[in-house]
Short mmCIF file of C-alpha atoms in Angstrom, two decimals:
data_model
loop_
_atom_site.label_atom_id
_atom_site.label_comp_id
_atom_site.label_asym_id
_atom_site.label_seq_id
_atom_site.Cartn_x
_atom_site.Cartn_y
_atom_site.Cartn_z
CA MET A 1 72.52 120.13 -19.90
CA SER A 2 73.85 123.33 -18.23
CA TYR A 3 71.68 126.23 -17.24
CA GLN A 4 72.92 129.81 -17.62
CA ILE A 5 71.52 133.25 -16.97
CA PRO A 6 70.12 134.93 -20.14
CA ARG A 7 72.42 137.38 -21.97
CA GLY A 8 72.03 140.98 -20.64
CA CYS A 9 70.99 139.83 -17.13
CA GLN A 10 72.75 139.39 -13.80
CA ASP A 11 72.43 137.82 -10.39
CA ILE A 12 72.87 140.03 -7.38
CA PHE A 13 74.12 138.20 -4.28
CA GLY A 14 76.70 138.06 -1.50
CA ASP A 15 78.53 141.19 -0.67
CA ARG A 16 77.18 143.08 -3.57
CA SER A 17 73.60 142.70 -2.30
CA TYR A 18 74.58 144.89 0.64
CA GLN A 19 75.66 147.65 -1.76
CA TRP A 20 72.28 147.45 -3.26
CA GLN A 21 70.51 147.58 0.15
CA ALA A 22 72.66 150.50 1.31
CA LEU A 23 71.77 152.48 -1.80
CA GLU A 24 68.04 151.69 -1.58
CA ASN A 25 67.87 152.80 2.04
CA ILE A 26 69.43 156.07 1.13
CA LEU A 27 67.05 156.61 -1.74
CA ARG A 28 63.99 155.84 0.40
CA HIS A 29 65.13 158.04 3.26
CA ILE A 30 65.75 161.16 1.08
CA CYS A 31 62.42 160.68 -0.76
CA GLU A 32 60.73 160.59 2.60
CA LEU A 33 62.27 163.93 3.47
CA TYR A 34 60.75 165.39 0.27
CA ASN A 35 57.38 163.83 1.08
CA TYR A 36 57.44 161.23 -1.66
CA ASP A 37 55.45 157.95 -1.19
CA GLU A 38 56.31 154.73 -2.62
CA ILE A 39 54.25 153.23 -5.50
CA ARG A 40 54.59 149.69 -6.77
CA THR A 41 53.08 148.97 -10.26
CA PRO A 42 52.92 145.66 -12.12
CA ILE A 43 55.99 144.39 -13.95
CA PHE A 44 53.95 144.14 -17.18
CA GLU A 45 51.16 146.34 -18.57
CA HIS A 46 48.85 146.47 -21.52
CA THR A 47 51.04 147.24 -24.52
CA ASN A 48 49.25 150.52 -25.26
CA VAL A 49 50.38 151.89 -22.01
CA PHE A 50 53.86 152.15 -23.58
CA LYS A 51 53.27 152.05 -27.28
CA ARG A 52 51.43 155.40 -27.89
CA GLU A 53 50.52 156.70 -31.37
CA ASN A 54 53.34 157.72 -33.73
CA ASP A 55 55.99 157.27 -31.02
CA SER A 56 59.46 157.65 -32.47
CA SER A 57 61.54 156.44 -29.60
CA ASP A 58 63.97 153.45 -29.95
CA MET A 59 62.54 151.94 -26.75
CA VAL A 60 58.87 151.65 -28.22
CA ASN A 61 60.03 150.70 -31.76
CA LYS A 62 62.88 148.24 -31.18
CA GLU A 63 63.42 147.30 -27.57
CA MET A 64 60.09 146.29 -25.96
CA TYR A 65 59.50 142.65 -24.75
CA THR A 66 55.88 142.22 -25.97
CA PHE A 67 53.87 139.01 -25.78
CA THR A 68 50.25 137.76 -26.17
CA LEU A 69 48.54 135.46 -23.66
CA PRO A 70 47.66 131.92 -24.90
CA ASN A 71 44.24 131.78 -26.63
CA SER A 72 43.99 135.53 -26.26
CA LYS A 73 44.52 138.68 -28.30
CA THR A 74 45.57 140.63 -25.20
CA SER A 75 48.95 142.18 -25.85
CA LEU A 76 51.13 142.79 -22.84
CA THR A 77 54.56 144.32 -22.38
CA ILE A 78 57.16 143.93 -19.69
CA ARG A 79 57.72 147.46 -18.42
CA PRO A 80 60.70 149.22 -20.29
CA GLU A 81 60.39 152.27 -18.03
CA GLY A 82 58.50 153.34 -14.91
CA THR A 83 56.79 156.62 -15.70
CA ALA A 84 53.91 155.39 -17.98
CA GLY A 85 52.84 152.81 -15.39
CA VAL A 86 52.82 155.31 -12.57
CA VAL A 87 50.81 157.97 -14.62
CA ARG A 88 48.36 155.11 -15.59
CA SER A 89 47.87 154.39 -11.90
CA PHE A 90 47.52 158.05 -11.02
CA VAL A 91 44.61 158.31 -13.53
CA GLU A 92 42.96 154.91 -12.87
CA ASN A 93 42.97 155.40 -9.10
CA LYS A 94 41.79 159.08 -9.49
CA MET A 95 44.73 160.46 -7.54
CA TYR A 96 44.14 163.66 -9.37
CA ALA A 97 41.30 164.43 -6.96
CA ASN A 98 43.76 164.79 -4.12
CA PRO A 99 43.41 168.28 -2.73
CA ASP A 100 47.25 168.52 -2.11
CA LEU A 101 48.92 168.59 -5.47
CA PRO A 102 51.32 167.37 -6.79
CA VAL A 103 50.98 163.81 -5.88
CA LYS A 104 54.65 162.80 -5.34
CA MET A 105 55.76 159.13 -5.68
CA TYR A 106 58.86 157.16 -6.08
CA TYR A 107 59.27 153.56 -7.41
CA MET A 108 62.08 151.04 -7.78
CA GLY A 109 62.37 147.80 -9.57
CA PRO A 110 63.36 145.77 -12.68
CA MET A 111 62.65 147.00 -16.26
CA ALA A 112 63.32 145.20 -19.49
CA ARG A 113 64.67 146.46 -22.87
CA HIS A 114 66.08 144.36 -25.71
CA GLU A 115 69.32 146.14 -26.57
CA ARG A 116 72.90 145.36 -26.93
CA PRO A 117 74.37 144.76 -23.50
CA GLN A 118 77.36 146.74 -22.41
CA LYS A 119 78.91 148.15 -19.24
CA GLY A 120 76.15 149.77 -17.20
CA ARG A 121 73.44 148.74 -19.74
CA LEU A 122 71.66 145.39 -19.33
CA ARG A 123 68.52 143.98 -20.78
CA ILE A 124 67.03 143.38 -17.25
CA PHE A 125 68.02 146.50 -15.26
CA ASN A 126 66.77 148.26 -12.19
CA GLN A 127 65.48 151.79 -12.09
CA PHE A 128 64.74 154.16 -9.32
CA GLY A 129 62.54 157.00 -10.23
CA VAL A 130 60.28 159.72 -8.94
CA GLU A 131 57.08 161.42 -10.49
CA ALA A 132 55.39 164.56 -9.18
CA LEU A 133 51.93 164.68 -10.82
CA GLY A 134 49.10 167.20 -11.13
CA GLU A 135 50.94 170.57 -10.86
CA LYS A 136 52.77 172.50 -13.51
CA SER A 137 55.22 174.86 -11.92
CA PRO A 138 58.89 175.75 -12.36
CA TYR A 139 59.21 175.34 -8.56
CA VAL A 140 58.16 171.66 -8.81
CA ASP A 141 60.70 171.17 -11.68
CA VAL A 142 63.46 172.55 -9.49
CA GLU A 143 62.41 170.53 -6.52
CA THR A 144 62.71 167.31 -8.51
CA ILE A 145 66.17 168.35 -9.67
CA ALA A 146 67.13 169.30 -6.20
CA LEU A 147 66.04 165.83 -4.92
CA ALA A 148 68.16 164.20 -7.67
CA TYR A 149 71.16 166.27 -6.87
CA THR A 150 70.82 165.74 -3.10
CA ILE A 151 70.59 161.91 -3.65
CA LEU A 152 73.62 161.84 -5.84
CA SER A 153 75.67 164.01 -3.47
CA THR A 154 74.56 162.03 -0.37
CA VAL A 155 75.81 158.70 -1.84
CA GLY A 156 79.08 160.30 -2.47
CA LEU A 157 79.15 161.03 -6.22
CA LYS A 158 81.14 164.21 -6.69
CA ASP A 159 82.31 164.28 -10.40
CA ILE A 160 78.92 165.23 -11.79
CA LYS A 161 77.14 167.93 -13.66
CA VAL A 162 73.53 168.81 -14.42
CA CYS A 163 72.82 169.30 -18.12
CA ILE A 164 69.43 170.97 -18.72
CA ASN A 165 67.36 172.18 -21.80
CA THR A 166 63.83 173.13 -22.54
CA LEU A 167 61.56 171.74 -25.27
CA GLY A 168 59.01 174.58 -24.76
CA ASP A 169 55.22 174.22 -24.97
CA ASP A 170 53.31 172.62 -27.83
CA ALA A 171 53.42 175.74 -30.00
CA SER A 172 57.16 176.37 -29.57
CA ARG A 173 57.85 172.72 -30.29
CA ALA A 174 55.74 172.62 -33.39
CA ALA A 175 57.69 175.76 -34.79
CA TYR A 176 60.91 173.94 -33.92
CA ARG A 177 59.92 170.69 -35.50
CA GLN A 178 59.08 172.46 -38.69
CA ALA A 179 62.46 174.21 -38.68
CA LEU A 180 64.34 170.93 -38.17
CA LYS A 181 62.43 169.32 -41.01
CA GLU A 182 63.41 172.08 -43.35
CA TYR A 183 67.03 172.02 -42.15
CA PHE A 184 67.46 168.25 -42.53
CA LYS A 185 65.60 167.89 -45.72
CA PRO A 186 68.72 168.38 -47.97
CA HIS A 187 70.61 165.92 -45.69
CA TYR A 188 67.85 163.35 -45.67
CA ASP A 189 69.81 160.80 -47.70
CA GLU A 190 72.81 161.04 -45.27
CA LEU A 191 70.67 160.17 -42.31
CA CYS A 192 70.70 156.62 -40.75
CA SER A 193 67.51 154.49 -41.28
CA ASP A 194 66.27 155.26 -37.73
CA CYS A 195 66.63 159.04 -38.26
CA LYS A 196 64.78 158.80 -41.54
CA ARG A 197 61.90 157.36 -39.56
CA ARG A 198 62.41 160.12 -36.91
CA TYR A 199 62.32 162.75 -39.62
CA GLU A 200 58.66 161.98 -40.14
CA GLN A 201 57.63 161.11 -36.61
CA ASN A 202 59.66 163.46 -34.42
CA PRO A 203 62.62 165.28 -36.00
CA LEU A 204 63.75 166.45 -32.40
CA ARG A 205 64.98 162.92 -31.85
CA ILE A 206 67.44 163.22 -34.69
CA LEU A 207 69.46 165.42 -32.39
CA ASP A 208 69.74 162.47 -29.97
CA CYS A 209 71.04 160.00 -32.53
CA LYS A 210 74.23 158.19 -31.52
CA ILE A 211 75.00 157.18 -35.12
CA ASP A 212 74.57 160.63 -36.89
CA HIS A 213 75.88 162.54 -33.83
CA ASP A 214 79.25 163.26 -35.60
CA GLN A 215 77.87 164.25 -39.02
CA PRO A 216 79.13 167.64 -39.94
CA PHE A 217 75.66 169.01 -40.57
CA MET A 218 74.49 168.06 -37.16
CA GLN A 219 76.64 170.76 -35.63
CA GLN A 220 74.73 173.58 -37.45
CA ALA A 221 71.18 172.34 -36.74
CA PRO A 222 68.74 174.94 -35.47
CA SER A 223 68.52 175.52 -31.74
CA MET A 224 65.30 175.22 -29.67
CA LYS A 225 66.02 178.39 -27.86
CA ASP A 226 65.42 180.38 -31.13
CA TYR A 227 61.85 179.03 -31.40
CA LEU A 228 60.62 179.43 -27.81
CA ASN A 229 57.62 181.79 -27.43
CA GLU A 230 57.62 184.23 -24.42
CA GLU A 231 55.75 182.01 -22.13
CA SER A 232 58.17 179.12 -22.57
CA LYS A 233 61.27 181.48 -22.23
CA THR A 234 59.83 182.89 -19.03
CA TYR A 235 59.12 179.34 -17.54
CA PHE A 236 62.68 178.18 -18.42
CA GLN A 237 64.36 181.33 -17.09
CA THR A 238 62.50 180.82 -13.76
CA VAL A 239 63.79 177.27 -13.55
CA LEU A 240 67.31 178.47 -14.08
CA ASP A 241 66.99 181.31 -11.59
CA LEU A 242 65.79 178.86 -8.97
CA LEU A 243 68.75 176.55 -9.71
CA ASP A 244 71.02 179.54 -9.12
CA THR A 245 69.24 180.37 -5.91
CA LEU A 246 69.82 176.83 -4.64
CA GLU A 247 73.42 176.93 -5.86
CA ILE A 248 72.93 173.72 -8.04
CA PRO A 249 75.52 173.93 -10.91
CA TYR A 250 74.13 173.28 -14.35
CA GLU A 251 75.04 173.55 -18.00
CA ILE A 252 72.56 174.42 -20.79
CA ASP A 253 72.67 171.83 -23.51
CA ASP A 254 70.78 172.80 -26.65
CA LYS A 255 70.90 169.40 -28.03
CA LEU A 256 69.44 167.62 -24.95
CA VAL A 257 65.98 166.28 -26.08
CA ARG A 258 65.67 163.01 -24.05
CA GLY A 259 64.79 159.55 -25.45
CA LEU A 260 61.03 159.54 -25.07
CA ASP A 261 58.49 161.46 -27.03
CA TYR A 262 56.16 162.71 -24.22
CA TYR A 263 58.64 165.36 -22.79
CA THR A 264 57.82 169.08 -22.86
CA HIS A 265 59.42 172.19 -21.17
CA THR A 266 62.18 171.19 -18.78
CA VAL A 267 64.47 168.21 -19.64
CA PHE A 268 67.59 167.45 -17.83
CA GLU A 269 70.31 164.74 -17.21
CA ILE A 270 72.92 164.37 -14.52
CA VAL A 271 76.14 162.94 -15.96
CA SER A 272 79.30 161.51 -14.37
CA MET A 273 82.51 162.98 -15.62
CA ASN A 274 84.53 160.05 -14.38
CA LYS A 275 86.47 158.39 -17.19
CA GLU A 276 85.68 154.84 -15.78
CA MET A 277 82.11 155.39 -16.92
CA GLY A 278 83.12 155.52 -20.59
CA ALA A 279 80.15 156.08 -23.02
CA GLN A 280 77.49 155.33 -20.29
CA SER A 281 77.97 158.52 -18.38
CA THR A 282 74.40 159.55 -17.92
CA VAL A 283 73.44 158.44 -14.33
CA LEU A 284 70.04 160.08 -14.02
CA ALA A 285 67.71 161.75 -16.52
CA GLY A 286 64.14 163.04 -16.80
CA GLY A 287 61.80 165.98 -17.61
CA ARG A 288 58.33 167.41 -17.62
CA TYR A 289 55.46 165.95 -19.61
CA ASP A 290 52.21 167.94 -20.27
CA GLY A 291 50.20 165.47 -22.32
CA LEU A 292 50.78 162.11 -20.62
CA ILE A 293 48.11 162.43 -17.88
CA SER A 294 45.49 163.43 -20.43
CA TYR A 295 46.49 160.50 -22.68
CA PHE A 296 45.51 158.10 -19.89
CA GLY A 297 42.07 159.87 -19.50
CA GLY A 298 43.05 162.34 -16.72
CA PRO A 299 42.46 166.04 -16.66
CA LYS A 300 43.96 167.80 -19.67
CA GLU A 301 45.28 170.69 -17.68
CA MET A 302 47.35 168.59 -15.49
CA SER A 303 51.17 168.00 -15.97
CA GLY A 304 53.77 165.94 -14.44
CA ILE A 305 57.55 165.77 -14.07
CA GLY A 306 59.90 163.03 -13.05
CA TRP A 307 63.28 161.27 -13.50
CA ALA A 308 64.88 157.91 -13.17
CA LEU A 309 68.28 156.57 -12.48
CA GLY A 310 69.70 153.15 -13.40
CA VAL A 311 70.78 151.45 -10.16
CA GLU A 312 73.50 149.38 -11.90
CA ARG A 313 74.98 152.39 -13.56
CA LEU A 314 74.92 154.57 -10.37
CA LEU A 315 76.76 151.81 -8.50
CA ILE A 316 79.45 151.65 -11.25
CA ALA A 317 79.86 155.44 -10.95
CA LEU A 318 80.10 155.22 -7.10
CA GLU A 319 82.69 152.47 -7.26
CA ALA A 320 84.70 154.42 -9.76
CA GLU A 321 84.91 157.35 -7.41
CA ASN A 322 84.76 155.93 -3.89
CA GLY A 323 84.85 152.18 -4.00
CA PRO A 324 82.00 150.00 -2.75
CA LEU A 325 79.16 151.85 -1.10
CA ALA A 326 78.79 149.12 1.59
CA GLU A 327 80.04 145.62 2.64
CA LYS A 328 78.49 142.65 4.28
CA PRO A 329 78.52 143.31 8.04
CA GLY A 330 80.43 141.11 10.38
CA LEU A 331 78.57 138.93 12.86
CA ASP A 332 77.95 139.94 16.49
CA ALA A 333 78.55 136.33 17.57
CA TYR A 334 79.55 132.97 16.18
CA VAL A 335 78.24 130.02 18.21
CA MET A 336 80.83 127.28 18.31
CA CYS A 337 79.79 123.72 19.23
CA LEU A 338 82.66 121.79 20.78
CA ASP A 339 80.75 118.52 21.46
CA GLU A 340 78.04 116.84 19.35
CA SER A 341 76.10 116.17 22.63
CA ALA A 342 75.92 120.04 23.20
CA ARG A 343 74.51 120.78 19.70
CA THR A 344 70.91 121.15 20.64
CA TYR A 345 71.86 123.40 23.59
CA ALA A 346 74.14 125.47 21.30
CA PHE A 347 71.26 125.76 18.84
CA GLU A 348 68.81 127.06 21.60
CA ILE A 349 71.49 129.74 22.47
CA LEU A 350 71.72 130.70 18.79
CA THR A 351 67.95 131.13 18.53
CA GLU A 352 67.76 133.05 21.72
CA LEU A 353 70.51 135.52 20.60
CA ARG A 354 68.66 136.15 17.30
CA ALA A 355 65.41 136.85 19.26
CA TYR A 356 67.22 139.62 21.15
CA GLY A 357 68.51 141.17 17.82
CA TYR A 358 72.02 139.77 17.56
CA ARG A 359 73.35 138.85 14.11
CA CYS A 360 74.90 135.45 14.72
CA GLU A 361 75.64 132.06 13.09
CA MET A 362 76.55 128.54 14.09
CA ASP A 363 78.28 125.62 12.37
CA MET A 364 75.64 123.13 11.00
CA GLN A 365 78.15 120.76 9.55
CA GLY A 366 79.84 119.26 12.60
CA ARG A 367 83.29 120.58 11.52
CA SER A 368 86.37 120.67 13.66
CA PHE A 369 87.21 123.34 16.29
CA LYS A 370 89.97 124.70 13.90
CA SER A 371 87.57 124.82 10.92
CA GLN A 372 84.90 126.67 12.99
CA PHE A 373 87.41 129.21 13.96
CA LYS A 374 88.31 129.80 10.34
CA ALA A 375 84.60 130.56 9.83
CA VAL A 376 84.65 133.05 12.69
CA ASP A 377 87.47 134.92 10.95
CA ARG A 378 85.72 134.69 7.54
CA MET A 379 82.43 136.10 8.97
CA LYS A 380 84.39 138.85 10.90
CA ALA A 381 82.65 137.92 14.15
CA LYS A 382 83.06 140.24 17.18
CA THR A 383 82.69 137.30 19.71
CA ALA A 384 82.91 133.63 19.70
CA ILE A 385 80.50 131.66 22.03
CA LEU A 386 82.04 128.27 22.83
CA ILE A 387 79.71 125.60 23.97
CA GLY A 388 80.59 122.01 24.96
CA GLU A 389 79.40 119.30 27.31
CA THR A 390 80.92 121.24 30.25
CA GLU A 391 78.96 124.40 29.43
CA LYS A 392 75.75 122.37 28.79
CA ALA A 393 76.03 120.75 32.19
CA ALA A 394 76.53 124.04 34.02
CA ASN A 395 73.94 125.95 31.98
CA GLN A 396 76.70 128.31 30.96
CA VAL A 397 78.49 129.53 27.90
CA ALA A 398 82.07 130.62 27.32
CA VAL A 399 82.35 134.06 25.51
CA LYS A 400 85.52 135.08 23.79
CA ASN A 401 85.91 138.70 22.86
CA LEU A 402 87.84 138.50 19.56
CA GLU A 403 89.15 142.00 19.80
CA THR A 404 90.71 141.73 23.27
CA ARG A 405 91.08 137.90 23.05
CA LYS A 406 89.63 137.80 26.60
CA GLN A 407 87.40 134.81 27.40
CA GLU A 408 84.85 134.52 30.22
CA SER A 409 82.39 131.88 31.44
CA ILE A 410 78.90 133.34 31.67
CA ASP A 411 75.77 131.84 33.18
CA ARG A 412 73.13 131.51 30.39
CA GLU A 413 70.66 133.93 32.05
CA ASP A 414 73.34 136.56 32.08
CA LEU A 415 74.47 136.14 28.45
CA ILE A 416 72.24 138.84 26.91
CA ASN A 417 73.11 141.43 29.51
CA TYR A 418 76.82 140.54 29.18
CA LEU A 419 76.66 140.92 25.44
CA ASP A 420 74.82 144.14 25.64
CA SER A 421 77.44 145.72 27.84
CA LEU A 422 80.18 144.17 25.65
CA MET A 423 78.69 145.74 22.40
CA GLU A 424 78.28 149.12 24.00
CA ASP A 425 82.04 149.13 24.94
#
């Protein structure tokens, strides 16, 4: 019987794991500059955290991994996105009482959605996201977009653009929904089955349909901007003015509505224009949500905004433009055991080097001198430390600088100082 990884999943190991670590380190560092704290939420939640009343999104209706516990009616769902769990925690832990709002948090980790796997889209995928909770302000909106743009620029993504739109407040959105229903009514029979459901639940989501996107009638659909009240217009214009001030390039996309139903006001995506990305060009996306905090029992007047990026998709975009973000680093030293009788002495040296912060390795298989030197090359070691019966008897080691090819015998007590000076050079 053979065991294989489930479809739509992947193992991350070897050189590729260093690309992930390099990206995660950059993400953490920039979030700290913006005063975001990390939050870690459970990998599964009660289903009603994600499945809210009359939600029209594909994620909720078709893609969630939901299960019940044995001998229990408790329904749990593996998290398909990060925002809902963060907002649940924000309310449950009464973070809204913090005198310094918004509360700004970032998260990273695996999510699960049952959808057709393709390049940059897996069933178990990793998201990095941020949420700024408790304060409604166009300045907060632009700060989160600036954070996103800074991250993508820092990691080296150049061929990108910000697409932005507004969904307005509740009143503007209600007027727009009604206009869309009236417009799509004569075309109802031409809609796909999902859009027929969306027509009743949330007609804005029809604009985001990948199946009906090329239908001729889609091009003439009403635009949100024609149904914004003055308050929503002013809010959005302030967002655009601030983006101009920060010199962040953007493009207004009237059809941008995002995939989840809780968004209000500002919504945005950052897309890669690199042809290697294909259909999966969206690297990062998010927006503001006015009603989600109150849904979980928090203060009704509080709002939030956030975004998330797919780690796998971002790494694909980075490799398409710049090659790998990072590679496995070479060793500082490889300890070569030349005589079996000196193996314990060599192992002591290896352990001592690691205690002083040196990245090193040693042959554990009893291989030949030639085979060990091949390992030295494969692991890109800077030095080889040769230890045999002679070195053991003299309490010494032989250190070979693999760049200069120079070799010296060093007393054991002087080894660390010698390596320190060698690495500085």
